[in-house]
mmCIF file of C-alpha atoms in Angstrom:
data_model
loop_
_atom_site.group_PDB
_atom_site.id
_atom_site.type_symbol
_atom_site.label_atom_id
_atom_site.label_comp_id
_atom_site.label_asym_id
_atom_site.label_seq_id
_atom_site.Cartn_x
_atom_site.Cartn_y
_atom_site.Cartn_z
ATOM 1 C CA MET A 148 -42.295 8.824 33.016
ATOM 2 C CA ILE A 149 -43.226 12.341 32.356
ATOM 3 C CA SER A 150 -42.972 15.204 34.716
ATOM 4 C CA GLU A 151 -45.805 17.803 34.136
ATOM 5 C CA THR A 152 -45.829 21.505 35.400
ATOM 6 C CA ILE A 153 -48.750 23.817 34.531
ATOM 7 C CA ILE A 154 -47.993 27.362 33.841
ATOM 8 C CA GLY A 155 -50.609 30.389 33.598
ATOM 9 C CA ILE A 156 -49.482 32.932 30.879
ATOM 10 C CA ARG A 157 -48.981 36.464 32.588
ATOM 11 C CA PHE A 158 -49.323 39.854 31.277
ATOM 12 C CA ASP A 159 -45.703 40.636 31.561
ATOM 13 C CA GLU A 160 -44.582 37.706 29.456
ATOM 14 C CA CYS A 161 -46.446 39.069 26.424
ATOM 15 C CA GLY A 162 -45.732 41.513 23.717
ATOM 16 C CA ALA A 163 -48.060 44.291 22.226
ATOM 17 C CA HIS A 164 -49.953 41.528 20.434
ATOM 18 C CA GLY A 165 -50.718 39.356 23.229
ATOM 19 C CA ILE A 166 -48.107 36.587 22.192
ATOM 20 C CA VAL A 167 -45.794 35.340 24.647
ATOM 21 C CA HIS A 168 -42.196 36.768 24.071
ATOM 22 C CA HIS A 169 -39.565 33.914 23.242
ATOM 23 C CA SER A 170 -37.379 34.737 26.151
ATOM 24 C CA HIS A 171 -39.727 33.484 28.526
ATOM 25 C CA TYR A 172 -39.808 30.024 27.203
ATOM 26 C CA ASN A 173 -36.646 29.233 29.392
ATOM 27 C CA HIS A 174 -38.125 30.318 32.623
ATOM 28 C CA TRP A 175 -40.918 27.733 31.954
ATOM 29 C CA LEU A 176 -38.181 25.106 31.191
ATOM 30 C CA GLU A 177 -36.333 25.861 34.324
ATOM 31 C CA THR A 178 -39.463 25.821 36.449
ATOM 32 C CA ALA A 179 -40.212 22.229 35.102
ATOM 33 C CA GLN A 180 -36.842 21.208 36.214
ATOM 34 C CA PHE A 181 -37.289 22.875 39.606
ATOM 35 C CA ASP A 182 -40.415 20.938 40.092
ATOM 36 C CA LEU A 183 -38.903 17.644 39.084
ATOM 37 C CA LEU A 184 -36.370 18.091 41.727
ATOM 38 C CA LYS A 185 -39.047 19.077 44.434
ATOM 39 C CA LYS A 186 -41.154 15.825 43.351
ATOM 40 C CA HIS A 187 -38.049 13.859 44.513
ATOM 41 C CA GLY A 188 -37.278 15.539 47.833
ATOM 42 C CA THR A 189 -34.766 18.247 47.151
ATOM 43 C CA ASP A 190 -34.296 21.542 45.198
ATOM 44 C CA TYR A 191 -31.836 23.495 43.700
ATOM 45 C CA VAL A 192 -31.036 25.574 46.644
ATOM 46 C CA SER A 193 -29.952 22.102 48.373
ATOM 47 C CA LEU A 194 -27.611 21.515 45.658
ATOM 48 C CA LEU A 195 -26.041 24.840 45.769
ATOM 49 C CA ASN A 196 -25.626 24.438 49.636
ATOM 50 C CA GLU A 197 -24.042 21.117 49.149
ATOM 51 C CA GLY A 198 -21.556 22.788 46.798
ATOM 52 C CA TYR A 199 -22.952 21.440 43.410
ATOM 53 C CA TYR A 200 -23.675 23.267 40.316
ATOM 54 C CA PHE A 201 -26.126 22.178 37.227
ATOM 55 C CA PRO A 202 -25.716 24.816 34.901
ATOM 56 C CA MET A 203 -27.005 24.592 31.172
ATOM 57 C CA ILE A 204 -24.575 24.477 28.252
ATOM 58 C CA ARG A 205 -26.941 24.133 25.331
ATOM 59 C CA LEU A 206 -30.528 25.098 24.588
ATOM 60 C CA GLY A 207 -32.575 24.501 21.669
ATOM 61 C CA VAL A 208 -36.422 25.328 21.229
ATOM 62 C CA ASP A 209 -38.491 25.017 18.211
ATOM 63 C CA PHE A 210 -41.398 27.150 18.170
ATOM 64 C CA VAL A 211 -44.605 25.682 16.803
ATOM 65 C CA THR A 212 -47.534 27.626 17.666
ATOM 66 C CA PRO A 213 -47.726 31.051 19.585
ATOM 67 C CA ALA A 214 -48.737 30.934 23.526
ATOM 68 C CA ARG A 215 -50.798 33.928 24.120
ATOM 69 C CA LEU A 216 -52.129 35.989 27.008
ATOM 70 C CA GLY A 217 -54.714 34.138 28.892
ATOM 71 C CA ASP A 218 -53.451 30.687 27.880
ATOM 72 C CA GLU A 219 -52.522 28.009 30.117
ATOM 73 C CA VAL A 220 -49.587 25.650 29.267
ATOM 74 C CA CYS A 221 -48.270 22.430 30.475
ATOM 75 C CA VAL A 222 -44.420 21.781 30.238
ATOM 76 C CA ARG A 223 -44.018 17.957 29.816
ATOM 77 C CA LEU A 224 -40.607 17.174 30.847
ATOM 78 C CA SER A 225 -38.716 13.763 30.335
ATOM 79 C CA ILE A 226 -35.054 12.955 30.265
ATOM 80 C CA LYS A 227 -33.347 12.197 26.654
ATOM 81 C CA GLU A 228 -29.862 11.334 28.068
ATOM 82 C CA LEU A 229 -28.639 10.585 31.585
ATOM 83 C CA GLY A 230 -24.808 10.266 32.275
ATOM 84 C CA ARG A 231 -23.145 10.494 35.375
ATOM 85 C CA VAL A 232 -21.882 14.080 34.401
ATOM 86 C CA LYS A 233 -24.314 15.281 32.017
ATOM 87 C CA ILE A 234 -28.102 15.287 31.401
ATOM 88 C CA VAL A 235 -30.274 16.197 28.637
ATOM 89 C CA PHE A 236 -33.893 17.254 29.341
ATOM 90 C CA ALA A 237 -36.560 17.084 26.417
ATOM 91 C CA TYR A 238 -39.808 19.176 26.809
ATOM 92 C CA GLU A 239 -42.887 19.597 25.134
ATOM 93 C CA ILE A 240 -45.078 22.780 25.662
ATOM 94 C CA VAL A 241 -48.736 22.263 24.958
ATOM 95 C CA ARG A 242 -51.740 24.476 25.534
ATOM 96 C CA THR A 243 -53.989 22.705 28.207
ATOM 97 C CA SER A 244 -57.284 23.818 26.669
ATOM 98 C CA ASP A 245 -56.720 21.715 23.203
ATOM 99 C CA GLN A 246 -53.422 20.158 23.694
ATOM 100 C CA ARG A 247 -51.919 21.733 20.875
ATOM 101 C CA LEU A 248 -48.223 21.940 20.631
ATOM 102 C CA ILE A 249 -46.837 25.306 21.385
ATOM 103 C CA ALA A 250 -43.154 24.111 21.265
ATOM 104 C CA ARG A 251 -40.354 21.510 21.818
ATOM 105 C CA ALA A 252 -37.235 22.013 23.338
ATOM 106 C CA THR A 253 -33.964 20.392 24.700
ATOM 107 C CA SER A 254 -31.549 21.336 27.384
ATOM 108 C CA GLU A 255 -28.328 20.022 28.196
ATOM 109 C CA HIS A 256 -26.617 20.666 31.716
ATOM 110 C CA VAL A 257 -23.478 19.342 33.342
ATOM 111 C CA PHE A 258 -23.022 18.646 37.002
ATOM 112 C CA LEU A 259 -20.153 20.508 38.652
ATOM 113 C CA ASN A 260 -18.666 20.382 42.062
ATOM 114 C CA ARG A 261 -17.354 23.730 44.240
ATOM 115 C CA GLU A 262 -14.173 24.004 41.923
ATOM 116 C CA PHE A 263 -16.563 23.900 38.903
ATOM 117 C CA LYS A 264 -15.194 20.540 37.961
ATOM 118 C CA PRO A 265 -17.243 17.848 36.671
ATOM 119 C CA ALA A 266 -18.895 15.765 39.410
ATOM 120 C CA ASP A 267 -20.632 12.235 39.254
ATOM 121 C CA ILE A 268 -24.236 12.776 40.031
ATOM 122 C CA LYS A 269 -24.692 9.163 40.775
ATOM 123 C CA ARG A 270 -22.145 9.253 43.330
ATOM 124 C CA ALA A 271 -23.260 12.535 44.969
ATOM 125 C CA PHE A 272 -27.012 12.032 44.971
ATOM 126 C CA PRO A 273 -27.887 8.356 44.191
ATOM 127 C CA GLY A 274 -31.501 8.594 45.247
ATOM 128 C CA LEU A 275 -31.967 11.733 42.946
ATOM 129 C CA TYR A 276 -29.861 9.744 39.862
ATOM 130 C CA GLU A 277 -32.316 6.518 40.404
ATOM 131 C CA ALA A 278 -35.442 8.604 40.255
ATOM 132 C CA PHE A 279 -34.154 10.332 36.961
ATOM 133 C CA LEU A 280 -33.808 6.952 35.475
ATOM 134 C CA ALA A 281 -37.526 6.770 35.524
ATOM 135 C CA TYR A 282 -37.854 9.800 33.160
ATOM 136 C CA VAL A 283 -35.487 8.565 30.680
ATOM 137 C CA GLN A 284 -37.299 8.206 27.070
ATOM 138 C CA ASP A 285 -35.774 6.279 24.234
#
């Protein structure tokens, strides 16, 4: 399964030539992650309130075609690897008007408790873990 998040390109995301600055792509990836959590009845604030953190430890982005002011993009999120402590998200960002690939990315996250020690997401949030299994792509 793939989760899709639609994002309209804003003026403040672009440089002088109307091309999205690379620093904004990570915001889009995080928005897609937050949308995935919402689709399954939780959000990042709830995880924080329960004493859990989900920090990114690695990010890789391959830029293919520039996104421009006025474009609308779709961030397609799947899960490349799902462990009990670590998760690797895979993304494709495409322009909605022509399905042109804008970028591919991966982000690796770990699940930590209040003491910043590794935590078991399957034990802490079994329903969310089970929901995530549907997004694992081979």
